[in-house]
Short mmCIF file of N, CA and C in Angstrom, two decimals:
data_model
loop_
_atom_site.label_atom_id
_atom_site.label_comp_id
_atom_site.label_asym_id
_atom_site.label_seq_id
_atom_site.Cartn_x
_atom_site.Cartn_y
_atom_site.Cartn_z
N MET K 108 26.43 2.88 -7.65
CA MET K 108 25.88 4.22 -8.29
C MET K 108 26.75 5.36 -8.00
N SER K 109 26.98 6.33 -8.81
CA SER K 109 27.78 7.48 -8.57
C SER K 109 27.18 8.39 -7.62
N SER K 110 27.93 9.19 -6.96
CA SER K 110 27.50 10.35 -6.15
C SER K 110 26.62 11.31 -6.96
N ARG K 111 27.10 11.65 -8.17
CA ARG K 111 26.42 12.23 -9.03
C ARG K 111 24.64 11.86 -9.43
N TYR K 112 24.86 10.58 -9.73
CA TYR K 112 23.52 10.10 -9.88
C TYR K 112 22.52 10.11 -8.63
N GLU K 113 23.22 9.88 -7.49
CA GLU K 113 22.51 9.96 -6.22
C GLU K 113 21.87 11.21 -6.02
N ALA K 114 22.81 12.20 -6.31
CA ALA K 114 22.51 13.68 -6.12
C ALA K 114 21.22 13.86 -7.04
N PHE K 115 21.32 13.49 -8.33
CA PHE K 115 20.27 13.67 -9.19
C PHE K 115 19.04 13.16 -8.84
N LEU K 116 19.10 11.90 -8.36
CA LEU K 116 17.83 11.23 -7.69
C LEU K 116 17.21 12.03 -6.54
N ASP K 117 18.09 12.39 -5.47
CA ASP K 117 17.56 13.29 -4.45
C ASP K 117 16.95 14.41 -4.87
N LEU K 118 17.71 15.31 -5.73
CA LEU K 118 17.20 16.47 -6.43
C LEU K 118 15.76 16.15 -6.90
N SER K 119 15.57 15.10 -7.87
CA SER K 119 14.39 14.68 -8.60
C SER K 119 13.13 14.57 -7.54
N VAL K 120 13.55 13.78 -6.45
CA VAL K 120 12.60 13.55 -5.30
C VAL K 120 12.03 14.69 -4.52
N GLU K 121 13.05 15.67 -4.56
CA GLU K 121 12.66 17.06 -3.98
C GLU K 121 11.64 17.78 -5.02
N LEU K 122 11.98 18.00 -6.15
CA LEU K 122 11.39 18.61 -7.21
C LEU K 122 10.10 18.14 -7.62
N THR K 123 9.97 16.88 -7.45
CA THR K 123 8.82 16.21 -8.08
C THR K 123 7.77 15.87 -7.14
N ALA K 124 8.11 15.66 -5.49
CA ALA K 124 7.33 15.19 -4.45
C ALA K 124 6.95 13.65 -4.72
N PHE K 125 7.84 13.02 -5.54
CA PHE K 125 7.47 11.62 -5.57
C PHE K 125 8.66 10.82 -4.98
N SER K 126 8.50 9.78 -4.40
CA SER K 126 9.51 8.91 -3.81
C SER K 126 10.68 8.58 -4.74
N ARG K 127 11.68 8.27 -4.17
CA ARG K 127 12.89 7.56 -4.84
C ARG K 127 12.34 6.19 -5.48
N PHE K 128 11.61 5.49 -4.91
CA PHE K 128 11.02 4.34 -5.29
C PHE K 128 10.13 4.57 -6.70
N ASP K 129 9.34 5.57 -6.49
CA ASP K 129 8.54 5.83 -7.72
C ASP K 129 9.40 6.38 -8.96
N LEU K 130 10.41 7.03 -8.65
CA LEU K 130 11.21 7.67 -9.67
C LEU K 130 12.05 6.47 -10.20
N LEU K 131 12.66 5.73 -9.43
CA LEU K 131 13.22 4.47 -10.06
C LEU K 131 12.49 3.57 -10.77
N GLY K 132 11.29 3.42 -10.33
CA GLY K 132 10.29 2.54 -10.95
C GLY K 132 9.87 2.96 -12.23
N THR K 133 10.10 4.15 -12.81
CA THR K 133 9.94 4.66 -14.07
C THR K 133 10.91 3.95 -15.05
N GLY K 134 12.10 3.59 -14.61
CA GLY K 134 13.34 3.20 -15.21
C GLY K 134 13.96 4.16 -16.08
N LEU K 135 13.55 5.48 -15.87
CA LEU K 135 14.17 6.59 -16.58
C LEU K 135 15.10 7.61 -16.03
N ALA K 136 15.45 7.21 -14.74
CA ALA K 136 16.32 8.27 -14.12
C ALA K 136 17.63 8.51 -14.84
N GLU K 137 18.26 7.40 -15.31
CA GLU K 137 19.62 7.45 -15.92
C GLU K 137 19.45 8.11 -17.21
N ARG K 138 18.40 7.92 -18.04
CA ARG K 138 18.19 8.44 -19.18
C ARG K 138 17.76 10.06 -19.02
N TYR K 139 17.18 10.40 -17.98
CA TYR K 139 16.88 11.86 -17.71
C TYR K 139 18.21 12.57 -17.29
N LEU K 140 19.01 12.08 -16.42
CA LEU K 140 20.10 12.57 -16.15
C LEU K 140 21.10 12.86 -17.53
N ALA K 141 21.07 12.02 -18.30
CA ALA K 141 21.86 11.98 -19.60
C ALA K 141 21.10 13.06 -20.63
N THR K 142 19.82 13.17 -20.55
CA THR K 142 19.22 14.21 -21.38
C THR K 142 19.56 15.67 -20.76
N LEU K 143 19.48 15.72 -19.47
CA LEU K 143 19.80 17.13 -18.80
C LEU K 143 21.23 17.31 -19.32
N ASP K 144 22.19 16.38 -19.23
CA ASP K 144 23.65 16.76 -19.69
C ASP K 144 23.58 17.08 -21.15
N LYS K 145 23.01 16.37 -21.90
CA LYS K 145 23.00 16.70 -23.34
C LYS K 145 22.25 18.02 -23.60
N MET K 146 21.25 18.48 -23.02
CA MET K 146 20.55 19.63 -23.43
C MET K 146 21.32 20.90 -22.87
N VAL K 147 21.84 20.79 -21.59
CA VAL K 147 22.36 22.18 -21.13
C VAL K 147 24.05 21.88 -20.96
N GLY K 148 24.44 20.80 -20.92
CA GLY K 148 25.81 20.51 -20.73
C GLY K 148 26.09 20.03 -19.17
N GLY K 149 27.23 19.28 -19.18
CA GLY K 149 27.50 18.69 -17.81
C GLY K 149 28.04 19.73 -16.84
N GLU K 150 28.46 20.83 -17.11
CA GLU K 150 28.95 21.91 -16.32
C GLU K 150 27.71 22.38 -15.63
N ILE K 151 26.64 22.75 -16.35
CA ILE K 151 25.36 23.38 -15.85
C ILE K 151 24.61 22.24 -14.88
N THR K 152 24.70 21.10 -15.33
CA THR K 152 24.09 20.00 -14.54
C THR K 152 24.68 19.90 -13.22
N ASP K 153 26.06 19.90 -13.29
CA ASP K 153 27.07 19.75 -11.91
C ASP K 153 26.66 21.09 -11.13
N ALA K 154 26.49 22.42 -11.85
CA ALA K 154 26.22 23.50 -10.89
C ALA K 154 24.78 23.26 -10.13
N LEU K 155 23.91 22.74 -10.88
CA LEU K 155 22.50 22.37 -10.34
C LEU K 155 22.54 21.36 -9.15
N LEU K 156 23.43 20.34 -9.39
CA LEU K 156 23.66 19.40 -8.45
C LEU K 156 24.32 19.82 -7.28
N ALA K 157 25.28 20.67 -7.49
CA ALA K 157 26.05 21.35 -6.42
C ALA K 157 25.18 22.31 -5.45
N ALA K 158 24.34 23.14 -6.16
CA ALA K 158 23.59 24.04 -5.30
C ALA K 158 22.36 23.12 -4.66
N PHE K 159 22.05 21.97 -5.17
CA PHE K 159 21.14 21.20 -4.34
C PHE K 159 21.83 20.52 -3.05
N VAL K 160 23.14 20.05 -3.28
CA VAL K 160 23.65 19.37 -2.23
C VAL K 160 24.06 20.41 -1.16
N ALA K 161 24.42 21.62 -1.52
CA ALA K 161 24.69 22.65 -0.58
C ALA K 161 23.50 23.31 0.20
N LEU K 162 22.28 22.85 -0.09
CA LEU K 162 21.06 23.18 0.57
C LEU K 162 21.23 22.93 2.16
N PRO K 163 20.37 23.63 2.95
CA PRO K 163 20.17 23.27 4.31
C PRO K 163 19.63 21.89 4.49
N PRO K 164 19.74 21.28 5.50
CA PRO K 164 19.24 19.78 5.66
C PRO K 164 17.64 19.84 5.25
N ALA K 165 17.27 18.67 4.99
CA ALA K 165 15.78 18.32 4.57
C ALA K 165 14.92 18.76 5.77
N GLU K 166 15.31 18.61 7.08
CA GLU K 166 14.51 18.83 8.29
C GLU K 166 14.45 20.42 8.60
N ASP K 167 15.28 21.12 7.92
CA ASP K 167 15.43 22.47 8.17
C ASP K 167 14.30 23.27 7.46
N VAL K 168 13.52 24.20 8.26
CA VAL K 168 12.53 24.95 7.58
C VAL K 168 13.00 26.00 6.46
N ALA K 169 14.23 26.38 6.75
CA ALA K 169 14.92 27.15 5.54
C ALA K 169 15.10 26.43 4.21
N ARG K 170 14.85 25.03 4.20
CA ARG K 170 15.31 24.51 2.92
C ARG K 170 14.42 24.78 1.78
N ILE K 171 12.92 25.01 2.11
CA ILE K 171 12.22 25.29 1.11
C ILE K 171 12.38 26.65 0.48
N GLN K 172 12.59 27.58 1.39
CA GLN K 172 12.88 28.87 1.01
C GLN K 172 14.09 28.92 0.08
N ALA K 173 15.16 28.03 0.52
CA ALA K 173 16.64 27.94 -0.16
C ALA K 173 16.38 27.19 -1.65
N VAL K 174 15.51 26.32 -1.54
CA VAL K 174 15.30 25.77 -2.92
C VAL K 174 14.70 26.79 -3.85
N ARG K 175 13.66 27.62 -3.39
CA ARG K 175 13.05 28.74 -4.31
C ARG K 175 14.23 29.70 -4.67
N THR K 176 14.95 30.14 -3.92
CA THR K 176 15.83 31.18 -4.04
C THR K 176 17.17 30.71 -4.51
N THR K 177 17.74 29.61 -4.19
CA THR K 177 19.00 29.19 -4.70
C THR K 177 18.96 28.47 -6.01
N ILE K 178 17.85 27.64 -6.30
CA ILE K 178 17.79 27.02 -7.37
C ILE K 178 16.68 27.53 -8.37
N LEU K 179 15.40 27.48 -7.99
CA LEU K 179 14.47 28.00 -8.92
C LEU K 179 14.43 29.53 -9.20
N GLY K 180 14.91 30.27 -8.26
CA GLY K 180 15.11 31.72 -8.61
C GLY K 180 16.36 32.17 -9.14
N ASN K 181 17.29 31.21 -9.37
CA ASN K 181 18.64 31.46 -9.93
C ASN K 181 18.60 31.73 -11.56
N GLU K 182 19.06 32.73 -12.13
CA GLU K 182 18.91 32.95 -13.45
C GLU K 182 19.31 31.76 -14.46
N LEU K 183 20.58 31.24 -13.78
CA LEU K 183 21.15 30.07 -14.87
C LEU K 183 20.13 28.74 -14.50
N LEU K 184 19.99 28.40 -13.21
CA LEU K 184 19.39 27.20 -12.94
C LEU K 184 17.98 26.99 -12.89
N GLY K 185 17.25 28.08 -12.89
CA GLY K 185 15.69 28.12 -12.67
C GLY K 185 14.99 27.76 -13.67
N ASP K 186 15.28 28.09 -15.07
CA ASP K 186 14.58 27.42 -16.18
C ASP K 186 14.99 26.02 -16.39
N VAL K 187 16.36 25.68 -16.22
CA VAL K 187 16.69 24.47 -16.39
C VAL K 187 16.06 23.40 -15.39
N THR K 188 15.91 23.90 -14.19
CA THR K 188 15.27 23.09 -13.14
C THR K 188 13.76 22.99 -13.43
N ARG K 189 13.08 23.93 -14.06
CA ARG K 189 11.45 23.86 -14.41
C ARG K 189 11.54 22.80 -15.65
N ALA K 190 12.47 22.96 -16.41
CA ALA K 190 12.42 21.94 -17.70
C ALA K 190 12.65 20.62 -17.27
N LEU K 191 13.44 20.14 -16.13
CA LEU K 191 13.71 18.99 -15.71
C LEU K 191 12.32 18.49 -14.89
N ILE K 192 11.66 19.32 -14.16
CA ILE K 192 10.40 18.90 -13.43
C ILE K 192 9.36 18.60 -14.57
N LYS K 193 9.33 19.44 -15.70
CA LYS K 193 8.36 19.01 -16.72
C LYS K 193 8.57 17.66 -17.45
N LEU K 194 10.10 17.39 -17.47
CA LEU K 194 10.62 16.15 -18.20
C LEU K 194 10.10 14.96 -17.34
N TRP K 195 10.28 15.04 -15.89
CA TRP K 195 9.79 13.97 -15.10
C TRP K 195 8.13 13.80 -15.29
N TYR K 196 7.54 14.95 -15.39
CA TYR K 196 5.99 14.76 -15.13
C TYR K 196 5.60 14.33 -16.62
N SER K 197 6.06 14.79 -17.71
CA SER K 197 5.46 14.64 -18.99
C SER K 197 6.10 13.60 -20.04
N GLY K 198 7.50 13.42 -19.75
CA GLY K 198 8.58 12.57 -20.51
C GLY K 198 8.86 13.48 -21.69
N THR K 199 8.69 14.86 -21.61
CA THR K 199 9.07 15.59 -22.76
C THR K 199 10.10 16.70 -22.30
N TRP K 200 11.23 16.83 -22.93
CA TRP K 200 12.01 17.89 -22.74
C TRP K 200 11.64 19.16 -23.41
N PHE K 201 11.32 20.26 -22.75
CA PHE K 201 10.80 21.35 -23.48
C PHE K 201 11.92 22.40 -23.74
N GLU K 202 12.09 22.87 -24.88
CA GLU K 202 13.14 23.76 -25.07
C GLU K 202 13.32 24.80 -24.12
N LEU K 203 14.53 25.36 -23.73
CA LEU K 203 14.48 26.45 -22.86
C LEU K 203 13.95 27.73 -23.43
N PRO K 204 13.70 28.60 -22.46
CA PRO K 204 13.02 29.72 -22.98
C PRO K 204 14.17 30.75 -23.75
N SER K 205 13.57 31.53 -24.62
CA SER K 205 14.66 32.40 -25.43
C SER K 205 15.28 33.37 -24.54
N ALA K 206 14.86 33.78 -23.46
CA ALA K 206 15.36 34.66 -22.52
C ALA K 206 16.61 34.16 -21.90
N TRP K 207 16.40 32.74 -21.58
CA TRP K 207 17.58 31.89 -21.09
C TRP K 207 18.70 31.82 -22.26
N THR K 208 18.36 31.37 -23.39
CA THR K 208 19.37 31.14 -24.44
C THR K 208 20.06 32.39 -24.77
N GLU K 209 19.35 33.50 -24.84
CA GLU K 209 19.89 34.92 -24.97
C GLU K 209 20.97 35.23 -24.04
N ARG K 210 20.67 34.83 -22.81
CA ARG K 210 21.61 35.19 -21.76
C ARG K 210 22.73 34.24 -21.65
N PHE K 211 22.56 33.06 -21.73
CA PHE K 211 23.54 31.92 -21.46
C PHE K 211 24.02 31.19 -22.78
N GLY K 212 23.24 31.40 -23.94
CA GLY K 212 23.68 30.80 -25.18
C GLY K 212 23.03 29.61 -25.65
N ARG K 213 22.65 29.49 -26.66
CA ARG K 213 21.73 28.39 -27.33
C ARG K 213 22.68 27.15 -27.15
N ARG K 214 21.98 26.21 -26.84
CA ARG K 214 22.64 24.80 -26.70
C ARG K 214 22.30 24.02 -27.96
N THR K 215 23.17 23.60 -28.67
CA THR K 215 23.03 22.89 -30.06
C THR K 215 21.91 21.84 -30.02
N ALA K 216 21.65 20.96 -28.97
CA ALA K 216 20.82 19.93 -28.88
C ALA K 216 19.46 20.38 -28.18
N ASP K 217 19.29 21.52 -27.69
CA ASP K 217 18.14 21.88 -27.07
C ASP K 217 17.01 22.16 -27.90
N ALA K 218 16.10 21.35 -27.76
CA ALA K 218 14.76 21.46 -28.71
C ALA K 218 13.73 20.67 -27.90
N THR K 219 12.60 20.94 -28.09
CA THR K 219 11.47 20.20 -27.50
C THR K 219 11.25 18.65 -28.15
N PHE K 220 11.11 17.74 -27.38
CA PHE K 220 11.19 16.31 -27.69
C PHE K 220 10.80 15.52 -26.73
N VAL K 221 10.07 14.39 -27.06
CA VAL K 221 9.67 13.21 -26.16
C VAL K 221 10.95 12.23 -26.05
N VAL K 222 11.40 12.02 -24.85
CA VAL K 222 12.72 11.38 -24.62
C VAL K 222 12.58 10.09 -25.21
N SER K 223 11.56 9.31 -25.07
CA SER K 223 11.24 8.09 -25.52
C SER K 223 9.82 7.54 -25.36
N PRO K 224 9.30 6.71 -26.29
CA PRO K 224 8.13 6.17 -25.83
C PRO K 224 7.65 5.90 -24.40
N ASP K 225 8.61 5.25 -23.81
CA ASP K 225 8.54 4.85 -22.31
C ASP K 225 8.41 6.01 -21.53
N ALA K 226 9.03 7.33 -21.93
CA ALA K 226 9.04 8.38 -21.04
C ALA K 226 7.39 8.99 -20.90
N TYR K 227 6.77 8.86 -22.02
CA TYR K 227 5.21 9.27 -22.16
C TYR K 227 4.72 8.39 -21.23
N VAL K 228 4.71 7.10 -21.36
CA VAL K 228 3.97 6.23 -20.62
C VAL K 228 4.40 6.42 -19.13
N GLU K 229 5.50 6.60 -18.73
CA GLU K 229 5.85 6.56 -17.36
C GLU K 229 5.99 8.08 -16.82
N GLY K 230 5.41 9.11 -17.53
CA GLY K 230 5.31 10.31 -17.01
C GLY K 230 4.53 10.34 -15.66
N LEU K 231 5.14 11.18 -14.48
CA LEU K 231 4.41 11.26 -13.24
C LEU K 231 3.15 11.93 -13.38
N LEU K 232 2.76 12.62 -14.38
CA LEU K 232 1.65 13.32 -14.35
C LEU K 232 0.47 12.24 -14.44
N TRP K 233 0.65 11.07 -14.89
CA TRP K 233 -0.48 10.11 -14.98
C TRP K 233 -0.83 9.66 -13.45
N LYS K 234 0.36 9.39 -12.81
CA LYS K 234 0.32 8.89 -11.22
C LYS K 234 -0.33 9.94 -10.60
N ALA K 235 0.04 11.23 -10.79
CA ALA K 235 -0.35 12.41 -10.00
C ALA K 235 -1.89 12.62 -10.07
N ILE K 236 -2.42 12.42 -11.32
CA ILE K 236 -3.88 12.61 -11.51
C ILE K 236 -4.82 11.17 -11.44
N GLY K 237 -3.94 10.25 -11.12
CA GLY K 237 -4.74 9.07 -10.81
C GLY K 237 -5.28 8.41 -12.08
N ALA K 238 -4.61 8.68 -13.38
CA ALA K 238 -5.08 8.23 -14.59
C ALA K 238 -4.15 7.26 -15.27
N HIS K 239 -4.56 6.86 -16.46
CA HIS K 239 -3.45 6.15 -17.36
C HIS K 239 -3.29 6.82 -18.56
N PRO K 240 -2.07 6.80 -19.06
CA PRO K 240 -1.81 7.51 -20.49
C PRO K 240 -2.63 6.90 -21.45
N ALA K 241 -3.23 7.95 -22.19
CA ALA K 241 -4.14 7.55 -23.21
C ALA K 241 -3.26 6.67 -24.43
N GLY K 242 -4.02 5.63 -24.72
CA GLY K 242 -3.36 4.76 -25.88
C GLY K 242 -2.16 4.12 -25.23
N ALA K 243 -1.71 4.08 -23.99
CA ALA K 243 -0.68 3.34 -23.85
C ALA K 243 -0.85 2.21 -22.71
N LYS K 244 -1.67 2.41 -21.55
CA LYS K 244 -1.58 1.35 -20.69
C LYS K 244 -3.13 1.24 -20.62
N GLY K 245 -3.63 0.01 -20.93
CA GLY K 245 -5.16 -0.15 -20.81
C GLY K 245 -5.65 -0.26 -19.53
N PRO K 246 -6.47 0.83 -19.16
CA PRO K 246 -6.89 0.79 -17.84
C PRO K 246 -8.35 0.08 -17.80
N GLY K 247 -8.78 -0.53 -18.79
CA GLY K 247 -10.18 -1.22 -18.68
C GLY K 247 -11.00 -0.50 -19.53
N PHE K 248 -11.91 -1.31 -20.12
CA PHE K 248 -13.17 -0.75 -20.88
C PHE K 248 -13.82 0.27 -20.24
N GLY K 249 -14.17 1.40 -20.79
CA GLY K 249 -15.02 2.50 -20.13
C GLY K 249 -14.36 3.17 -19.09
N SER K 250 -13.14 2.94 -18.70
CA SER K 250 -12.63 3.67 -17.49
C SER K 250 -12.55 5.15 -17.62
N TRP K 251 -12.37 5.51 -18.91
CA TRP K 251 -12.16 7.04 -19.20
C TRP K 251 -13.54 7.86 -19.10
N ALA K 252 -14.55 7.01 -18.86
CA ALA K 252 -15.76 7.83 -18.68
C ALA K 252 -15.97 8.30 -17.29
N PHE K 253 -15.12 7.95 -16.38
CA PHE K 253 -14.98 8.38 -15.07
C PHE K 253 -13.81 9.36 -14.66
N PRO K 254 -14.10 10.41 -13.99
CA PRO K 254 -13.18 11.33 -13.79
C PRO K 254 -12.05 10.60 -12.84
N PRO K 255 -10.78 11.02 -12.93
CA PRO K 255 -9.71 10.50 -12.29
C PRO K 255 -9.80 10.66 -10.80
N LYS K 256 -9.21 9.85 -10.11
CA LYS K 256 -9.32 10.11 -8.68
C LYS K 256 -8.02 10.60 -8.14
N ILE K 257 -8.01 11.85 -7.80
CA ILE K 257 -6.81 12.67 -7.36
C ILE K 257 -6.53 12.34 -5.99
N PRO K 258 -5.32 11.79 -5.80
CA PRO K 258 -4.86 11.60 -4.25
C PRO K 258 -4.89 12.84 -3.52
N ALA K 259 -5.29 12.80 -2.11
CA ALA K 259 -5.25 13.93 -1.49
C ALA K 259 -3.74 14.37 -1.27
N LEU K 260 -3.55 15.76 -1.12
CA LEU K 260 -2.21 16.25 -0.83
C LEU K 260 -1.86 16.04 0.74
N PRO K 261 -0.64 15.76 1.09
CA PRO K 261 -0.46 15.90 2.37
C PRO K 261 -0.53 17.36 3.02
N ASP K 262 -0.78 17.21 4.33
CA ASP K 262 -0.96 18.55 4.88
C ASP K 262 0.25 19.15 4.99
N LEU K 263 0.26 20.54 4.41
CA LEU K 263 1.48 21.30 4.43
C LEU K 263 1.42 22.21 5.88
N ASP K 264 2.71 22.14 6.39
CA ASP K 264 2.96 22.90 7.50
C ASP K 264 2.74 24.31 7.17
N SER K 265 2.23 25.08 8.15
CA SER K 265 1.94 26.49 7.81
C SER K 265 3.37 27.31 7.63
N LYS K 266 4.48 26.86 7.93
CA LYS K 266 5.74 27.45 7.82
C LYS K 266 6.09 27.25 6.44
N THR K 267 5.49 26.51 5.70
CA THR K 267 6.11 26.53 4.33
C THR K 267 5.07 27.21 3.37
#
């Protein structure tokens, strides 16, 4: 695997709060990296990955703030990063906001679309809410009659 792909996986782990195992288990990591490249261009993807790699170490308390300011708060990278998060959770690439395209230029391919039928089924949102995608994975007769079991969030340190 390329270091670019590895950086993309590490970034995705940090952004989604899902493990590398979970992300690779979707079978969509390579497709999502290709989608990101197609939607915003390789140069912006590379800038995002470079910003991520340059962050303080994961054990450093300053890392969370650095993610917020360096990536999510960045004019160029923020909206792209939020679109990537939504892609992992929903399987849908959402067109970048008009303010972003006015500032950085419209990308020819940038439009809202579901990446593939598998992307919908493997969206992280289903795992996050403890449910199954409607019409895709048979959870069992009558299972939608009960509310989903949402897993408990890990205790967050007061420094975050």
